[in-house]
XYZ file of C-alpha atoms in Angstrom:
224
model
C 0.846 -5.226 13.572
C -0.836 -2.470 15.602
C -3.903 -2.164 13.373
C -4.804 -5.832 13.732
C -4.076 -6.095 17.443
C -6.279 -3.041 18.053
C -9.090 -4.657 16.014
C -9.039 -1.789 13.515
C -8.645 -3.773 10.280
C -11.911 -3.889 8.297
C -13.288 -7.218 7.105
C -14.149 -5.643 3.718
C -11.623 -4.167 1.309
C -11.320 -0.369 1.755
C -10.290 0.625 -1.751
C -13.667 0.902 -3.456
C -14.826 3.363 -0.785
C -11.621 5.383 -1.316
C -12.452 5.805 -5.008
C -10.201 3.138 -6.500
C -11.710 1.787 -9.725
C -11.461 -1.998 -9.674
C -11.317 -4.018 -12.876
C -13.077 -7.344 -12.379
C -12.452 -7.230 -8.645
C -13.631 -5.206 -5.695
C -15.809 -6.005 -2.736
C -13.491 -8.705 -1.394
C -14.128 -9.742 2.187
C -12.208 -11.714 4.756
C -13.422 -13.200 8.043
C -12.689 -12.492 11.683
C -10.820 -15.804 12.257
C -8.291 -14.824 9.555
C -7.361 -11.797 11.640
C -6.551 -13.934 14.670
C -3.278 -15.158 13.110
C -0.222 -13.815 14.927
C 3.514 -13.689 14.258
C 4.926 -13.434 10.744
C 1.640 -14.498 9.138
C -0.478 -11.943 10.964
C -2.547 -9.854 8.557
C -1.478 -6.221 8.850
C -3.492 -4.513 6.097
C -5.193 -4.622 2.718
C -3.467 -4.039 -0.636
C -4.516 -4.126 -4.292
C -2.858 -6.414 -6.827
C -3.094 -5.324 -10.456
C -2.382 -7.346 -13.591
C -1.471 -5.081 -16.496
C -1.125 -5.638 -20.214
C 2.250 -7.030 -21.336
C 2.490 -4.642 -24.281
C 0.796 -1.626 -22.709
C 1.516 -1.598 -18.954
C -0.656 1.471 -18.541
C -3.673 -0.755 -19.235
C -5.017 -2.521 -16.142
C -6.649 -5.811 -17.119
C -7.598 -7.155 -13.703
C -7.479 -6.186 -10.042
C -7.978 -7.960 -6.741
C -7.947 -6.665 -3.203
C -5.659 -8.850 -1.124
C -4.196 -9.121 2.361
C -0.594 -8.459 3.338
C 1.027 -10.430 6.130
C 3.497 -9.089 8.664
C 6.396 -10.700 6.760
C 5.274 -9.038 3.522
C 3.548 -11.970 1.820
C 0.471 -10.946 -0.165
C -2.296 -13.524 0.189
C -5.954 -14.142 -0.604
C -8.981 -13.750 1.651
C -8.280 -16.898 3.675
C -5.007 -15.382 4.892
C -2.639 -17.861 3.242
C -3.610 -18.862 -0.338
C -2.087 -17.262 -3.453
C -4.073 -14.401 -4.984
C -6.049 -15.751 -7.944
C -7.408 -13.908 -10.987
C -10.098 -14.873 -13.475
C -7.901 -14.046 -16.468
C -6.323 -16.216 -19.195
C -2.799 -17.596 -18.643
C -0.356 -15.229 -20.348
C 2.226 -12.561 -19.576
C 1.318 -9.642 -17.327
C 2.999 -6.800 -15.521
C 2.192 -7.167 -11.818
C 1.624 -4.101 -9.627
C 0.998 -3.658 -5.900
C -0.907 -0.659 -4.566
C -1.559 0.501 -0.985
C -3.832 3.196 0.383
C -1.081 5.526 1.686
C 2.070 4.205 -0.006
C 3.373 4.654 -3.540
C 2.669 1.631 -5.731
C 5.235 -0.458 -7.572
C 5.136 -2.624 -10.714
C 7.392 -5.219 -12.312
C 9.454 -3.755 -15.150
C 8.950 -6.842 -17.307
C 5.827 -8.840 -17.909
C 5.710 -12.200 -16.145
C 4.144 -15.428 -17.359
C 1.234 -16.370 -15.109
C -0.750 -19.610 -15.253
C -2.900 -21.893 -13.128
C 0.223 -22.786 -11.125
C 1.190 -20.252 -8.429
C 4.002 -17.860 -9.334
C 6.097 -16.150 -6.661
C 7.251 -12.573 -7.291
C 9.565 -11.103 -4.651
C 9.475 -7.323 -4.849
C 11.674 -6.947 -1.763
C 14.897 -7.934 -3.559
C 16.979 -5.818 -5.970
C 17.004 -8.727 -8.436
C 13.335 -8.143 -9.186
C 13.504 -5.124 -11.483
C 10.577 -2.729 -11.228
C 9.194 -0.009 -13.466
C 10.680 3.477 -13.247
C 13.487 4.914 -11.163
C 13.979 4.574 -7.404
C 10.489 3.126 -7.095
C 11.156 1.368 -3.768
C 12.665 2.376 -0.436
C 15.689 0.381 0.760
C 15.597 -0.568 4.442
C 18.770 -2.458 5.321
C 18.719 -4.331 2.026
C 14.976 -5.021 1.933
C 13.064 -3.039 -0.677
C 9.632 -1.764 0.366
C 6.939 0.661 -0.773
C 7.530 4.368 -0.185
C 5.104 5.679 2.496
C 3.398 9.054 2.679
C 0.830 9.288 -0.123
C -1.925 10.283 2.289
C -4.329 11.623 -0.341
C -3.698 8.706 -2.743
C -2.850 10.934 -5.699
C 0.351 9.095 -6.613
C 2.713 11.709 -5.189
C 4.267 12.093 -1.746
C 4.297 15.838 -1.160
C 5.210 17.766 2.000
C 4.552 21.378 0.962
C 2.480 23.308 -1.569
C -0.961 22.611 -2.963
C -2.549 19.196 -2.424
C 0.264 18.131 -0.116
C -0.032 15.096 2.147
C 1.061 16.836 5.356
C -2.010 19.097 5.474
C -4.273 16.054 5.150
C -2.890 14.789 8.461
C -3.412 18.162 10.151
C -6.954 18.383 8.796
C -7.801 14.930 10.136
C -6.776 15.804 13.692
C -8.834 19.011 13.628
C -6.803 21.501 11.624
C -5.893 23.971 14.368
C -3.977 22.283 17.222
C -0.899 20.473 15.810
C -0.353 18.532 19.029
C -3.792 16.918 18.893
C -4.070 13.220 18.055
C -6.832 10.873 16.959
C -6.550 7.316 18.254
C -8.069 3.963 17.303
C -8.635 4.809 13.654
C -8.176 3.094 10.304
C -7.387 6.000 8.009
C -4.933 6.998 5.279
C -3.627 9.813 7.495
C -2.135 7.147 9.768
C 1.049 6.859 7.701
C 2.953 4.616 10.149
C -0.068 2.289 10.542
C -0.144 2.364 14.348
C -3.834 3.276 14.634
C -3.049 6.836 15.765
C -3.028 9.942 13.568
C -0.399 12.290 14.954
C 0.971 15.506 13.405
C 3.665 16.491 15.917
C 5.859 14.841 18.528
C 7.429 11.397 18.615
C 6.217 8.721 16.195
C 4.197 11.279 14.231
C 2.917 10.645 10.717
C 4.078 13.928 9.179
C 7.845 13.305 9.427
C 7.557 10.120 7.355
C 6.444 12.188 4.364
C 9.491 14.447 4.730
C 11.767 11.397 4.906
C 10.176 9.942 1.775
C 10.837 13.069 -0.282
C 14.466 13.222 0.851
C 14.415 14.775 4.314
C 16.035 18.132 3.599
C 14.098 20.026 0.894
C 10.447 20.399 1.977
C 9.348 21.358 -1.535
C 10.686 18.136 -3.073
C 8.245 15.417 -4.097
C 8.352 11.717 -4.841
C 6.131 10.359 -7.597
C 4.714 6.884 -7.915
C 6.502 4.936 -10.657
C 3.519 3.486 -12.491
C 2.706 4.152 -16.156
């Protein structure tokens, strides 16, 4: 919850400015009072929810920027309501995207209607697209972190890697430098500080995501 407590969360969705192409959504805004919630329902960041075609999951039919609470609930701009789409009731694959994590999508299409539908992506019983698409933290499944350049791959070494993006953000020459009080993709651990070396740095998370032992390994986002 460091981004919110440091007043770093923007009131407008960040994804359009990062180059994400919305489909029917984009430009969502919340209000300052929503960001005053604390505890499990505190808003910790923005995400994108995608509804994809039941027969062709590579086809995105609708998108909405949404807010994610500290306990993992994804909610609308008021900080508590279900995320609503202006699409006809039918079956959709549902995907969640984040600015520096690898996205995830339901393996099967799900019937959505005017009545709220709960989809729990944190449990193994909710099957998702692809292989090893989520990280397991003590039985809770979460998004893989470390996609700093938002290209769909967590990469520690080689061309277009995510580690160099962190180094470049802090200045590119002094690895021990830090940049504080920022809202940026290079802040992989979402603490408001971009740090390349030392304790609680953002670089090591990328290495852990790709396996922790082979720097040239990569992890690819499991979305069609």
